[in-house]
PDB file of N, CA and C in Angstrom:
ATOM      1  N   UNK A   1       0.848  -1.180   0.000  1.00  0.00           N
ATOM      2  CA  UNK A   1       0.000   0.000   0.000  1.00  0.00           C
ATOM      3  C   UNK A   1       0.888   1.236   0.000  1.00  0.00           C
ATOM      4  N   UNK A   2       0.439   1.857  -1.051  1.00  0.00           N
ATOM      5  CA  UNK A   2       1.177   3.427  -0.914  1.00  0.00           C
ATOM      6  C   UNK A   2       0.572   4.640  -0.409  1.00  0.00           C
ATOM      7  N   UNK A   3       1.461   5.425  -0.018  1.00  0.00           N
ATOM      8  CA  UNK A   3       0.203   6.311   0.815  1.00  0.00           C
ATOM      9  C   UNK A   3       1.022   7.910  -0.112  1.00  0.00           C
ATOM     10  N   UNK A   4      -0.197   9.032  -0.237  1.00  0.00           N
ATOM     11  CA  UNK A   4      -0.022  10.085  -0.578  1.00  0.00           C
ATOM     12  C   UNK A   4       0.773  10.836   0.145  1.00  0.00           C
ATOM     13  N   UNK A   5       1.788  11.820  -0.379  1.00  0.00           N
ATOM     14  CA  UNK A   5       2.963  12.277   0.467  1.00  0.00           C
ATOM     15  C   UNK A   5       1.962  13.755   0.924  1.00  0.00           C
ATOM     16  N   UNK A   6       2.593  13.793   2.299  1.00  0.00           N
ATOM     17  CA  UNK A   6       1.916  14.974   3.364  1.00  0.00           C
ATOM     18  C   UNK A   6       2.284  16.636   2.372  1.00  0.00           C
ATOM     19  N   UNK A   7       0.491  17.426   2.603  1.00  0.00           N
ATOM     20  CA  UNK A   7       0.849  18.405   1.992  1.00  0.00           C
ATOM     21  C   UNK A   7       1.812  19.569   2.619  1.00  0.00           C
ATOM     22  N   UNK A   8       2.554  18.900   3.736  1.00  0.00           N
ATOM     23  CA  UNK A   8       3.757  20.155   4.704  1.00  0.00           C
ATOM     24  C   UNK A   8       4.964  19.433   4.045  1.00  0.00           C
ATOM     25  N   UNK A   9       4.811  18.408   3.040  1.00  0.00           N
ATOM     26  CA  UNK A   9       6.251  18.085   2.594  1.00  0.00           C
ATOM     27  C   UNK A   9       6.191  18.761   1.217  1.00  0.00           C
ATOM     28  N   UNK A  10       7.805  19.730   1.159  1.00  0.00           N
ATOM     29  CA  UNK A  10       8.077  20.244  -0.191  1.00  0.00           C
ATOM     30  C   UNK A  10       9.213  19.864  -0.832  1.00  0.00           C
ATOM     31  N   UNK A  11       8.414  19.368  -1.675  1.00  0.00           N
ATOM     32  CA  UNK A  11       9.426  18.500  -2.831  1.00  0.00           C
ATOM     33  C   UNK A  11      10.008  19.925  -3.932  1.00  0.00           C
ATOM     34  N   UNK A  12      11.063  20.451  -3.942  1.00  0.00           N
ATOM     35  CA  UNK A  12      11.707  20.522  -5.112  1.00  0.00           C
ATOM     36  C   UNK A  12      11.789  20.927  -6.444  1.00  0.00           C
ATOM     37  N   UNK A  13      11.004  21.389  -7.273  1.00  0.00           N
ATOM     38  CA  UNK A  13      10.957  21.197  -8.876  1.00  0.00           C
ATOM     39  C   UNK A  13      12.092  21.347  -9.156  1.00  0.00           C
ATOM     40  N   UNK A  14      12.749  20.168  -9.806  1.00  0.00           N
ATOM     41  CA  UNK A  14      13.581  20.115 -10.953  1.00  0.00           C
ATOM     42  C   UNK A  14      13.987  20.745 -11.932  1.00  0.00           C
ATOM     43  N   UNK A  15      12.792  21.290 -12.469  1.00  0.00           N
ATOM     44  CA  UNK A  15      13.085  22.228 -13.318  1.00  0.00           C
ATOM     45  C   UNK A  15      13.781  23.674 -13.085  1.00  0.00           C
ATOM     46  N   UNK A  16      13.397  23.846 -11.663  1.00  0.00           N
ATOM     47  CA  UNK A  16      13.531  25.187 -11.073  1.00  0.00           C
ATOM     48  C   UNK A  16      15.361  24.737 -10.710  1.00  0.00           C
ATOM     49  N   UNK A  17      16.212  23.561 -10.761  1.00  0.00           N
ATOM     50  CA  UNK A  17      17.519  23.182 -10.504  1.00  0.00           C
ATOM     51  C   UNK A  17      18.310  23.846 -11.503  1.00  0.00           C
ATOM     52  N   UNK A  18      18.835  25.305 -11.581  1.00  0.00           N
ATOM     53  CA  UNK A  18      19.404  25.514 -12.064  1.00  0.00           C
ATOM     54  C   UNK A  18      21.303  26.196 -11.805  1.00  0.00           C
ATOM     55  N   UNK A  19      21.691  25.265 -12.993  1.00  0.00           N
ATOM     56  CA  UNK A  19      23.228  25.489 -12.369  1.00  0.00           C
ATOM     57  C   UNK A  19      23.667  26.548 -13.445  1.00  0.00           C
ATOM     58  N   UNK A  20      24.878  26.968 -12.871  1.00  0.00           N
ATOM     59  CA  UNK A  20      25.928  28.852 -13.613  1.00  0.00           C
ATOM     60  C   UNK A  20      26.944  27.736 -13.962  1.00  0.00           C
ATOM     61  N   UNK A  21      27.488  27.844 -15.295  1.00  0.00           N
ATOM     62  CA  UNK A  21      28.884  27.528 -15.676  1.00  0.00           C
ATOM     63  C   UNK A  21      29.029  28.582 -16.341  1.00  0.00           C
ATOM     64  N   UNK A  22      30.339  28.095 -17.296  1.00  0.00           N
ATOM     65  CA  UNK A  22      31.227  29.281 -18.012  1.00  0.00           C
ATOM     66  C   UNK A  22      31.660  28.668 -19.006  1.00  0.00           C
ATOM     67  N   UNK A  23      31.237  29.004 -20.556  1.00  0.00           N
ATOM     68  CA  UNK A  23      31.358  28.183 -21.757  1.00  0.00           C
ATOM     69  C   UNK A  23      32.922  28.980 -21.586  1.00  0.00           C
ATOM     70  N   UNK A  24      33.245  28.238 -22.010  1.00  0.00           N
ATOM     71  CA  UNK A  24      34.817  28.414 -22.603  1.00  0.00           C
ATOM     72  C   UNK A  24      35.181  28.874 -23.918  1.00  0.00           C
ATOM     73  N   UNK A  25      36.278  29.359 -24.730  1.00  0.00           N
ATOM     74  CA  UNK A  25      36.027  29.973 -25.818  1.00  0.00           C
ATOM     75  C   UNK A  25      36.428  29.054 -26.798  1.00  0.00           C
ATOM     76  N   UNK A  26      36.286  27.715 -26.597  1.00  0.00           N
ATOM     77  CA  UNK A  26      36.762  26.256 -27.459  1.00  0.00           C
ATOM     78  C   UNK A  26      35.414  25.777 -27.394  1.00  0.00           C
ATOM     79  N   UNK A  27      34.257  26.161 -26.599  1.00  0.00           N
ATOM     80  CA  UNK A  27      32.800  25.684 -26.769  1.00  0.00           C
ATOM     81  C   UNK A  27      32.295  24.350 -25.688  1.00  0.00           C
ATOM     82  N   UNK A  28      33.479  24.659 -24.851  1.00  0.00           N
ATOM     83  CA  UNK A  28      33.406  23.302 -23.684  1.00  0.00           C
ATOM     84  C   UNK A  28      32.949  23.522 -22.552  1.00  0.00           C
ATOM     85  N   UNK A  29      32.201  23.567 -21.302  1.00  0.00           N
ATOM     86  CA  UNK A  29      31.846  23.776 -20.281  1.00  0.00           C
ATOM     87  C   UNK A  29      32.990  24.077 -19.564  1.00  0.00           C
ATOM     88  N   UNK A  30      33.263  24.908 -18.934  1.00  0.00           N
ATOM     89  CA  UNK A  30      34.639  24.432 -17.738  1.00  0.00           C
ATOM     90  C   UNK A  30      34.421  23.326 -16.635  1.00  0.00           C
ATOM     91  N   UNK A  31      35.636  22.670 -16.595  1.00  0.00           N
ATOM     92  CA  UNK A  31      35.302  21.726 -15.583  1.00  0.00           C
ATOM     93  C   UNK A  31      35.171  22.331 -13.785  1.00  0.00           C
ATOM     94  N   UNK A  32      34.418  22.776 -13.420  1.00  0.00           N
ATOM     95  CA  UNK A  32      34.031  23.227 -11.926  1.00  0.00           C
ATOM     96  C   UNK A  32      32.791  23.636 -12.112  1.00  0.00           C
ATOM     97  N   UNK A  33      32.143  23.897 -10.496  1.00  0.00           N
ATOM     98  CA  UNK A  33      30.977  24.553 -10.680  1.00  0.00           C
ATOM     99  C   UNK A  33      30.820  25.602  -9.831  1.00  0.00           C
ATOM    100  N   UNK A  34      30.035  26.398  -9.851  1.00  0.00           N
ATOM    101  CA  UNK A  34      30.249  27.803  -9.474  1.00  0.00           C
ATOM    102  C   UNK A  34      28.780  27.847  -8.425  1.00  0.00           C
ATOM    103  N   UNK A  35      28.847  29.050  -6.844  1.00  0.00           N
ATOM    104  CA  UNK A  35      27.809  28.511  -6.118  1.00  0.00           C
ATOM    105  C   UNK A  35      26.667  29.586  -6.529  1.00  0.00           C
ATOM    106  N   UNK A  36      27.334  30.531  -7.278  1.00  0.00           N
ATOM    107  CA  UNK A  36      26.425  31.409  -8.360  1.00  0.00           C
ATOM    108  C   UNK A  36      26.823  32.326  -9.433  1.00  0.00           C
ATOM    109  N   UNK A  37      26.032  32.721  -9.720  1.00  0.00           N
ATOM    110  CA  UNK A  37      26.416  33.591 -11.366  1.00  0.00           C
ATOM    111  C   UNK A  37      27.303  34.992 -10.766  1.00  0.00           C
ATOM    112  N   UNK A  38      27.285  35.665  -9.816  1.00  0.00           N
ATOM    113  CA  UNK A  38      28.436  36.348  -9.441  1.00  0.00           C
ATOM    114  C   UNK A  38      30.022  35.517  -9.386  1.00  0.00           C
ATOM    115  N   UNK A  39      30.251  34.738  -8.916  1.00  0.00           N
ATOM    116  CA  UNK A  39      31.095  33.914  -8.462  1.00  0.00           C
ATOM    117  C   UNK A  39      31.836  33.653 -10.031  1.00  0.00           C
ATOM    118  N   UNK A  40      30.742  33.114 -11.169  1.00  0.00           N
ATOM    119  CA  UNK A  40      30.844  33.015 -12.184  1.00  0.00           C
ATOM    120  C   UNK A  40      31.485  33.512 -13.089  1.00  0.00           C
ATOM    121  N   UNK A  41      30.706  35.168 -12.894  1.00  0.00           N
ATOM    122  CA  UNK A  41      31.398  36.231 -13.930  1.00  0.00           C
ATOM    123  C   UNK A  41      32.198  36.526 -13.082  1.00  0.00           C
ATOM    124  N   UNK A  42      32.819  36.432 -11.823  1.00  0.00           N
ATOM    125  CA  UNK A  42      34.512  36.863 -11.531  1.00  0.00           C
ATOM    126  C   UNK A  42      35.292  35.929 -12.152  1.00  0.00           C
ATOM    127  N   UNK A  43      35.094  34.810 -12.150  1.00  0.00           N
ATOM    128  CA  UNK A  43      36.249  33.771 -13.119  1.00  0.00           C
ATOM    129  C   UNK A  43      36.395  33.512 -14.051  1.00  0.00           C
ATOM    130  N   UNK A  44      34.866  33.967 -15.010  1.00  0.00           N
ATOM    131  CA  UNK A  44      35.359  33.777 -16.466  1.00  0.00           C
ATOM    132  C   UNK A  44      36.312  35.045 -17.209  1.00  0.00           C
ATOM    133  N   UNK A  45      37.120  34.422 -17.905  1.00  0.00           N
ATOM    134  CA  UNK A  45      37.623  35.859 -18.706  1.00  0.00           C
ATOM    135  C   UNK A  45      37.131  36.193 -20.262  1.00  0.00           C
ATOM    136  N   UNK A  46      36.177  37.383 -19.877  1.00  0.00           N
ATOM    137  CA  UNK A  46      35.109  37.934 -21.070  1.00  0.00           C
ATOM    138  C   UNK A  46      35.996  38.001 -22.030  1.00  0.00           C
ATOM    139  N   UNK A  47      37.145  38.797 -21.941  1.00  0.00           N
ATOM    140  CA  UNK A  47      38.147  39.395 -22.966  1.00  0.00           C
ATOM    141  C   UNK A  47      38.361  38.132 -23.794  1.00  0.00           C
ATOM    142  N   UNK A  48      38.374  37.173 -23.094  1.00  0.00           N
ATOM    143  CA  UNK A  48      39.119  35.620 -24.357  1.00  0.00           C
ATOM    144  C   UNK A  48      37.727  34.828 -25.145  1.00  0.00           C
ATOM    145  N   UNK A  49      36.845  35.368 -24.480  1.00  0.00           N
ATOM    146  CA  UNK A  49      35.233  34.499 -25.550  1.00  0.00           C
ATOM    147  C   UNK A  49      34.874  33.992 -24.497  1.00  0.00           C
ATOM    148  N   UNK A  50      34.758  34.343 -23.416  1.00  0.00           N
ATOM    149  CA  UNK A  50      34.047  33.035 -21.979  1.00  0.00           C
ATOM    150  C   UNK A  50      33.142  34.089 -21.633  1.00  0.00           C
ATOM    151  N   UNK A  51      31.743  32.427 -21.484  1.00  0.00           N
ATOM    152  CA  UNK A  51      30.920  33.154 -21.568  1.00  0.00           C
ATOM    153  C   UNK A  51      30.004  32.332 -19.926  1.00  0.00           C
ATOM    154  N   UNK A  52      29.682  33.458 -19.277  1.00  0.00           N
ATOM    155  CA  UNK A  52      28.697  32.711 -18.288  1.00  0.00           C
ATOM    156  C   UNK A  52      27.115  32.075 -18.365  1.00  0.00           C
ATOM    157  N   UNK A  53      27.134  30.938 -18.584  1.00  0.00           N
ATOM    158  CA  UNK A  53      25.950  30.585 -18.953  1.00  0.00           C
ATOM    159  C   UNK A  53      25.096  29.817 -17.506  1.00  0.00           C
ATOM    160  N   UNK A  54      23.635  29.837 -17.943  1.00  0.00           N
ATOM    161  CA  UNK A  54      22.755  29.010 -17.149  1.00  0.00           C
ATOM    162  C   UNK A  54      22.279  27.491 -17.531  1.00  0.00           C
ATOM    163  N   UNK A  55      22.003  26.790 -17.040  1.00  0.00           N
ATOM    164  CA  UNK A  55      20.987  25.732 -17.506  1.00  0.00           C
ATOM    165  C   UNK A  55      20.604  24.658 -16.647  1.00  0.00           C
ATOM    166  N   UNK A  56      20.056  23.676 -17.205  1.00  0.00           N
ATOM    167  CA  UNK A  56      19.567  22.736 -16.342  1.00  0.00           C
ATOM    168  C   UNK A  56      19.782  21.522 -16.713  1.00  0.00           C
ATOM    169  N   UNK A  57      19.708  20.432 -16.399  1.00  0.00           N
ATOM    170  CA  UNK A  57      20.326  19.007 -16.717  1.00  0.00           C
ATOM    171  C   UNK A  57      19.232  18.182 -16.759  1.00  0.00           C
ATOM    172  N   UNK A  58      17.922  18.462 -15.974  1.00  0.00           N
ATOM    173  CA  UNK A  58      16.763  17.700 -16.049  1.00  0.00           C
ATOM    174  C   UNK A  58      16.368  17.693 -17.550  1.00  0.00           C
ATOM    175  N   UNK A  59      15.751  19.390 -17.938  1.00  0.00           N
ATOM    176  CA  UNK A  59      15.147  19.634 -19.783  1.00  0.00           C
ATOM    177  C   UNK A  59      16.693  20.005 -20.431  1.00  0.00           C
ATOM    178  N   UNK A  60      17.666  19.915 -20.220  1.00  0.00           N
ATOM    179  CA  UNK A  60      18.491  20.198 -20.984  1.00  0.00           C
ATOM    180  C   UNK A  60      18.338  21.430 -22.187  1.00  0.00           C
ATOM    181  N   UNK A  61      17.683  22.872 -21.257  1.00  0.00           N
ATOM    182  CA  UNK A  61      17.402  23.954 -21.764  1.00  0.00           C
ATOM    183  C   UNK A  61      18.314  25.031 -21.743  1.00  0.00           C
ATOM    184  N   UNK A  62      18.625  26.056 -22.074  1.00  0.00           N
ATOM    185  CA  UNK A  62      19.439  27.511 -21.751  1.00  0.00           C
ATOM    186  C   UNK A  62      18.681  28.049 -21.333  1.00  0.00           C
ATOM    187  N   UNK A  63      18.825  28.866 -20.154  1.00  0.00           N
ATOM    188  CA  UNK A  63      17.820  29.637 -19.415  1.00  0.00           C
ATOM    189  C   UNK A  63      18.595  31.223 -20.087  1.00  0.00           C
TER     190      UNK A  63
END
């Protein structure tokens, strides 16, 4: 028997999981992850083609 989960429990949306990387100017993700998009644009370097991007891994969208 399964029982319906309590409406004081909050689950999450997935969709709403969104992570900051930094395309690289070779078109590759950098390998790290960043704990936000400030953090982000201090480490990428604009001047060389790096670019701070958003997205998500669930819809595999660009925000």
């Amino acid at each position: 028997m399964t029982t319906a989960p309590s409406p004081t429990t909050s689950v999450a949306d997935p969709r709403e999981d969104i992570e900051v990387g930094v395309l690289l100017a070779n078109g590759r993700l950098a390998g790290r992850s960043f704990c936000d998009r400030a953090e982000a644009e201090a480490w990428a370097r604009t001047e060389e083609g790096e670019q701070v991007v958003e997205f998500n891994h669930v819809c595999e969208c660009d925000m």
